[in-house]
Amino acid sequence: MAIKLFSIGLFDEKDELTSINMKIFPDHTPLIHVDIEGFELSTLKLEIRWDYENDSELMDLIYITRYLQDKGAPHIGLTMPYIPNARYDRINNDDEVFTLKYFAEVINSLHFDYVDVLDAHSNVSLALIDRVRQIDVAPLIQKAIDDFKPDVLFMPDEGAHKRYSKMFTLPSTFGIKTRDWRTGEIKDYFLAEQNLVEDRRVLIIDDICSRGGTFYYSSKLLRDNGATSTGLYVTHCEENIANGNLLNKEKSGIEQIYTANPLWHRDMTTSVYSPLDEIKVID
């Protein structure tokens, strides 16, 4: 279930308040039941948690929030670890739709008391969303560091290096790349400090992974410059990672992948092996 409802206690403890039952009509519109019988919403502080899996959930969020407001809930916060459209934080051509801006306007229209997010892709998201608060990502990255035991940290670009390097005492460096904005193709890529990674275990750190081309090239770059092994931490990881080369250790050279927020169905259970099982999820 991607959307859950919690009550917030006196000391900010969170308890799941009630079940949200969601079904789909034959025309693909939602049928939503929120069982609030016996709860006096006007006396409660509520929090909606949205673990994003797909865009259709935005409509569910709107319906559930407005329902609670109509029922008299005066205080509703939102925890939204992943900000949809966060990577589309600028436009470079007149035919591009600034989806992040319009998404933020929808979230703002719901008038949440606060919006908690985890590892926003850029400050643009933080500027566009009202009453936004950042959840500290450092303890999650530290768990990956404790497990992988790197000698050096690597960030794929200078912006990521500025965000993450100051969180830790380990030495760190970053990659410098040129990319075709329309195609996403990486044209050139090199290390800022070439001698730092030689004969070292290196953990790559960034906020999000889709197919993973950037990290594939990062791992190759590091190994070409003498790194003995590479690992990868990404806060948000799309299921599309399975369609790239990252999970093929022989091709990518990446020994272990960590994520804090997998962007695929968390309640799916299967006895069939999936390559996504190779990714360590950090709680």
Coordinates of C-alpha atoms in Angstrom, one line a residue:
M1 CA 0.0 0.0 0.0
A2 CA 1.6 3.2 -1.2
I3 CA -0.4 5.6 1.0
K4 CA -0.9 5.2 4.8
L5 CA -2.4 7.3 7.5
F6 CA -0.8 7.9 10.9
S7 CA -1.6 9.8 14.1
I8 CA 1.1 11.8 15.7
G9 CA 1.5 11.6 19.5
L10 CA 2.6 14.1 22.1
F11 CA 6.3 13.1 21.6
D12 CA 6.0 12.8 17.8
E13 CA 5.6 9.0 18.0
K14 CA 3.6 7.7 15.0
D15 CA 0.9 5.1 15.1
E16 CA -0.9 3.8 12.0
L17 CA -4.4 5.2 12.5
T18 CA -6.6 3.1 10.3
S19 CA -6.6 1.1 7.1
I20 CA -7.1 2.6 3.7
N21 CA -8.9 0.2 1.4
M22 CA -8.4 1.0 -2.3
K23 CA -10.0 -0.8 -5.3
I24 CA -10.4 0.1 -8.9
F25 CA -13.7 0.4 -10.9
P26 CA -13.8 -1.2 -14.4
D27 CA -13.3 2.3 -15.8
H28 CA -10.0 2.5 -13.9
T29 CA -11.2 5.1 -11.4
P30 CA -10.5 4.5 -7.7
L31 CA -12.9 3.3 -5.0
I32 CA -11.4 4.4 -1.7
H33 CA -12.5 3.6 1.8
V34 CA -10.9 5.3 4.9
D35 CA -12.3 3.8 8.1
I36 CA -12.3 6.7 10.6
E37 CA -15.3 5.6 12.6
G38 CA -14.7 6.2 16.3
F39 CA -11.9 8.8 15.8
E40 CA -12.4 12.4 16.6
L41 CA -10.3 13.9 13.8
S42 CA -10.6 17.5 15.1
T43 CA -8.4 16.5 18.2
L44 CA -5.7 14.6 16.3
K45 CA -2.6 15.4 14.4
L46 CA -2.5 13.3 11.3
E47 CA 0.3 12.4 8.9
I48 CA -0.1 10.8 5.4
R49 CA 2.9 8.8 4.2
W50 CA 3.2 8.4 0.5
D51 CA 5.8 5.9 -0.7
Y52 CA 5.7 6.8 -4.4
E53 CA 5.3 3.9 -6.9
N54 CA 3.4 5.6 -9.8
D55 CA 1.8 8.8 -10.8
S56 CA -1.8 7.6 -10.4
E57 CA -1.2 7.7 -6.6
L58 CA -1.2 11.5 -6.8
M59 CA -5.0 11.5 -7.4
D60 CA -5.4 9.1 -4.5
L61 CA -3.5 11.5 -2.3
I62 CA -5.7 14.4 -3.3
Y63 CA -8.9 12.4 -2.7
I64 CA -7.8 11.1 0.7
T65 CA -6.4 14.5 1.9
R66 CA -9.6 16.4 0.9
Y67 CA -11.8 13.7 2.5
L68 CA -9.9 14.1 5.8
Q69 CA -10.2 17.9 5.6
D70 CA -13.9 17.7 4.9
K71 CA -14.3 15.4 8.0
G72 CA -12.8 18.1 10.2
A73 CA -9.1 17.2 10.4
P74 CA -7.3 20.5 11.2
H75 CA -3.7 19.3 11.1
I76 CA -2.4 17.0 8.4
G77 CA 1.3 16.6 7.4
L78 CA 2.7 14.7 4.5
T79 CA 5.8 12.4 4.5
M80 CA 6.9 12.0 0.9
P81 CA 10.4 10.4 0.8
Y82 CA 10.7 10.7 -3.0
I83 CA 9.6 13.8 -4.8
P84 CA 8.1 12.9 -8.2
N85 CA 9.4 14.9 -11.1
A86 CA 12.4 16.0 -8.9
R87 CA 14.9 15.4 -11.7
Y88 CA 13.0 17.6 -14.1
D89 CA 14.0 20.7 -12.1
R90 CA 14.7 23.0 -15.1
I91 CA 13.7 23.4 -18.7
N92 CA 16.2 24.0 -21.6
N93 CA 13.8 24.1 -24.5
D94 CA 10.4 25.8 -25.2
D95 CA 8.7 22.5 -25.9
E96 CA 9.5 21.1 -22.4
V97 CA 6.8 21.0 -19.7
F98 CA 8.1 22.1 -16.3
T99 CA 6.4 19.1 -14.5
L100 CA 8.1 19.7 -11.2
K101 CA 6.7 23.2 -10.9
Y102 CA 3.1 22.0 -11.6
F103 CA 3.5 19.0 -9.3
A104 CA 4.6 21.3 -6.5
E105 CA 1.6 23.5 -7.1
V106 CA -0.8 20.5 -6.6
I107 CA 0.9 19.6 -3.4
N108 CA 0.8 23.2 -2.1
S109 CA -2.9 23.4 -2.9
L110 CA -3.6 20.7 -0.3
H111 CA -2.2 23.0 2.5
F112 CA -0.3 20.4 4.5
D113 CA 1.2 21.5 7.8
Y114 CA 4.5 20.2 6.6
V115 CA 6.0 18.1 3.8
D116 CA 8.9 15.9 4.8
V117 CA 11.1 14.7 2.0
L118 CA 14.2 12.5 1.8
D119 CA 17.3 13.6 -0.2
A120 CA 15.7 16.0 -2.6
H121 CA 17.4 16.0 -6.0
S122 CA 18.1 19.7 -5.9
N123 CA 17.2 22.9 -4.1
V124 CA 14.6 23.7 -6.8
S125 CA 12.2 21.1 -5.3
L126 CA 12.8 22.6 -1.8
A127 CA 12.1 26.1 -3.1
L128 CA 8.9 25.1 -4.9
I129 CA 7.2 23.1 -2.2
D130 CA 5.6 25.0 0.7
R131 CA 6.6 24.1 4.3
V132 CA 9.0 21.5 3.1
R133 CA 11.5 19.8 5.6
Q134 CA 14.4 17.5 4.8
I135 CA 14.8 14.2 6.5
D136 CA 18.4 13.6 7.5
V137 CA 19.9 11.1 5.0
A138 CA 23.3 10.8 6.6
P139 CA 22.4 8.0 9.0
L140 CA 21.2 5.9 6.0
I141 CA 24.3 6.5 4.0
Q142 CA 26.4 5.7 7.1
K143 CA 24.8 2.2 7.2
A144 CA 26.0 1.5 3.7
I145 CA 29.5 2.8 4.7
D146 CA 29.5 0.5 7.7
D147 CA 28.6 -2.5 5.6
F148 CA 30.8 -1.8 2.5
K149 CA 33.8 -0.3 4.5
P150 CA 35.1 1.9 1.7
D151 CA 38.4 3.8 1.9
V152 CA 37.1 6.6 -0.4
L153 CA 33.7 8.1 -1.3
F154 CA 32.9 9.1 -4.8
M155 CA 30.1 11.3 -6.1
P156 CA 29.2 11.3 -9.8
D157 CA 29.3 15.1 -10.1
E158 CA 30.3 18.2 -8.3
G159 CA 26.8 19.0 -7.1
A160 CA 26.4 15.6 -5.4
H161 CA 29.9 16.0 -3.9
K162 CA 28.9 19.3 -2.3
R163 CA 25.8 17.7 -0.8
Y164 CA 27.3 14.5 0.6
S165 CA 31.1 15.0 1.2
K166 CA 30.6 17.3 4.2
M167 CA 28.5 14.6 6.0
F168 CA 31.5 12.3 6.5
T169 CA 35.2 12.3 7.4
L170 CA 36.3 9.8 4.7
P171 CA 38.2 11.3 1.8
S172 CA 36.1 11.9 -1.3
T173 CA 36.2 12.9 -4.9
F174 CA 33.9 13.4 -7.8
G175 CA 33.4 12.9 -11.5
I176 CA 33.3 15.7 -14.1
K177 CA 31.0 14.9 -17.1
T178 CA 29.5 16.5 -20.1
R179 CA 26.1 15.2 -21.2
D180 CA 23.7 15.8 -24.1
W181 CA 20.6 17.2 -22.4
R182 CA 18.1 15.9 -24.8
T183 CA 19.4 12.3 -25.2
G184 CA 21.0 11.9 -21.7
E185 CA 24.1 10.5 -23.4
I186 CA 27.4 11.1 -21.5
K187 CA 29.9 12.6 -23.9
D188 CA 33.0 12.7 -21.6
Y189 CA 33.8 11.7 -18.0
F190 CA 36.9 12.0 -15.9
L191 CA 38.0 12.1 -12.2
A192 CA 38.6 15.3 -10.4
E193 CA 41.4 13.7 -8.4
Q194 CA 42.9 10.7 -10.2
N195 CA 45.4 9.5 -7.6
L196 CA 42.9 9.3 -4.7
V197 CA 41.2 6.0 -5.7
E198 CA 44.2 3.9 -6.6
D199 CA 44.3 0.6 -4.6
R200 CA 41.2 1.8 -2.7
R201 CA 37.7 0.5 -2.1
V202 CA 35.3 3.2 -3.3
L203 CA 31.6 3.7 -2.5
I204 CA 29.7 5.7 -5.1
I205 CA 26.9 7.9 -3.5
D206 CA 24.0 9.7 -5.1
D207 CA 20.3 10.4 -4.6
I208 CA 18.6 8.4 -7.3
C209 CA 19.2 5.6 -9.8
S210 CA 17.1 4.7 -12.9
R211 CA 18.7 2.5 -15.4
G212 CA 22.1 3.4 -14.0
G213 CA 24.2 4.5 -16.9
T214 CA 25.9 7.2 -14.8
F215 CA 26.9 4.7 -12.1
Y216 CA 28.1 2.1 -14.7
Y217 CA 30.4 4.7 -16.2
S218 CA 31.4 5.9 -12.7
S219 CA 32.4 2.3 -11.7
K220 CA 34.4 1.9 -14.9
L221 CA 36.1 5.2 -14.4
L222 CA 37.1 4.3 -10.9
R223 CA 38.4 0.9 -11.8
D224 CA 40.3 2.3 -14.8
N225 CA 42.0 4.6 -12.3
G226 CA 43.0 1.8 -10.0
A227 CA 40.1 1.2 -7.6
T228 CA 40.2 -2.3 -6.3
S229 CA 36.4 -2.5 -5.9
T230 CA 33.3 -0.3 -6.1
G231 CA 30.0 -0.2 -4.3
L232 CA 26.9 2.0 -4.9
Y233 CA 24.5 3.8 -2.5
V234 CA 21.5 5.6 -3.9
T235 CA 18.7 6.9 -1.7
H236 CA 16.0 6.3 -4.3
C237 CA 16.2 3.3 -6.7
E238 CA 13.8 2.7 -9.6
E239 CA 12.9 -0.8 -10.7
N240 CA 14.3 0.2 -14.1
I241 CA 17.7 -0.6 -12.7
A242 CA 17.0 -4.2 -13.6
N243 CA 17.0 -3.2 -17.3
G244 CA 20.6 -1.8 -17.2
N245 CA 24.0 -3.4 -16.6
L246 CA 24.5 -2.4 -12.9
L247 CA 23.2 -5.7 -11.5
N248 CA 25.6 -7.6 -13.7
K249 CA 28.7 -7.6 -11.5
E250 CA 31.0 -8.8 -14.3
K251 CA 30.0 -5.9 -16.5
S252 CA 29.6 -3.1 -13.9
G253 CA 32.3 -4.2 -11.4
I254 CA 29.9 -3.0 -8.7
E255 CA 30.2 -5.4 -5.7
Q256 CA 27.2 -4.3 -3.8
I257 CA 24.2 -1.9 -4.3
Y258 CA 22.3 -0.2 -1.4
T259 CA 19.1 1.8 -1.4
A260 CA 17.0 3.4 1.3
N261 CA 13.8 3.9 -0.8
P262 CA 13.1 1.3 -3.5
L263 CA 10.6 2.7 -6.0
W264 CA 8.8 -0.5 -6.7
H265 CA 6.0 -2.5 -5.1
R266 CA 7.1 -3.2 -1.5
D267 CA 4.3 -5.7 -0.8
M268 CA 5.0 -8.0 -3.8
T269 CA 6.0 -11.4 -2.5
T270 CA 7.3 -14.1 -4.9
S271 CA 9.3 -17.3 -4.7
V272 CA 10.8 -16.5 -8.1
Y273 CA 14.3 -15.0 -7.9
S274 CA 14.5 -11.4 -9.0
P275 CA 17.8 -9.5 -9.7
L276 CA 16.3 -6.7 -7.5
D277 CA 16.9 -9.1 -4.5
E278 CA 20.6 -8.4 -4.9
I279 CA 20.0 -4.8 -3.7
K280 CA 20.3 -4.2 0.1
V281 CA 17.5 -2.1 1.4
I282 CA 18.5 0.1 4.3
D283 CA 15.9 1.0 6.8

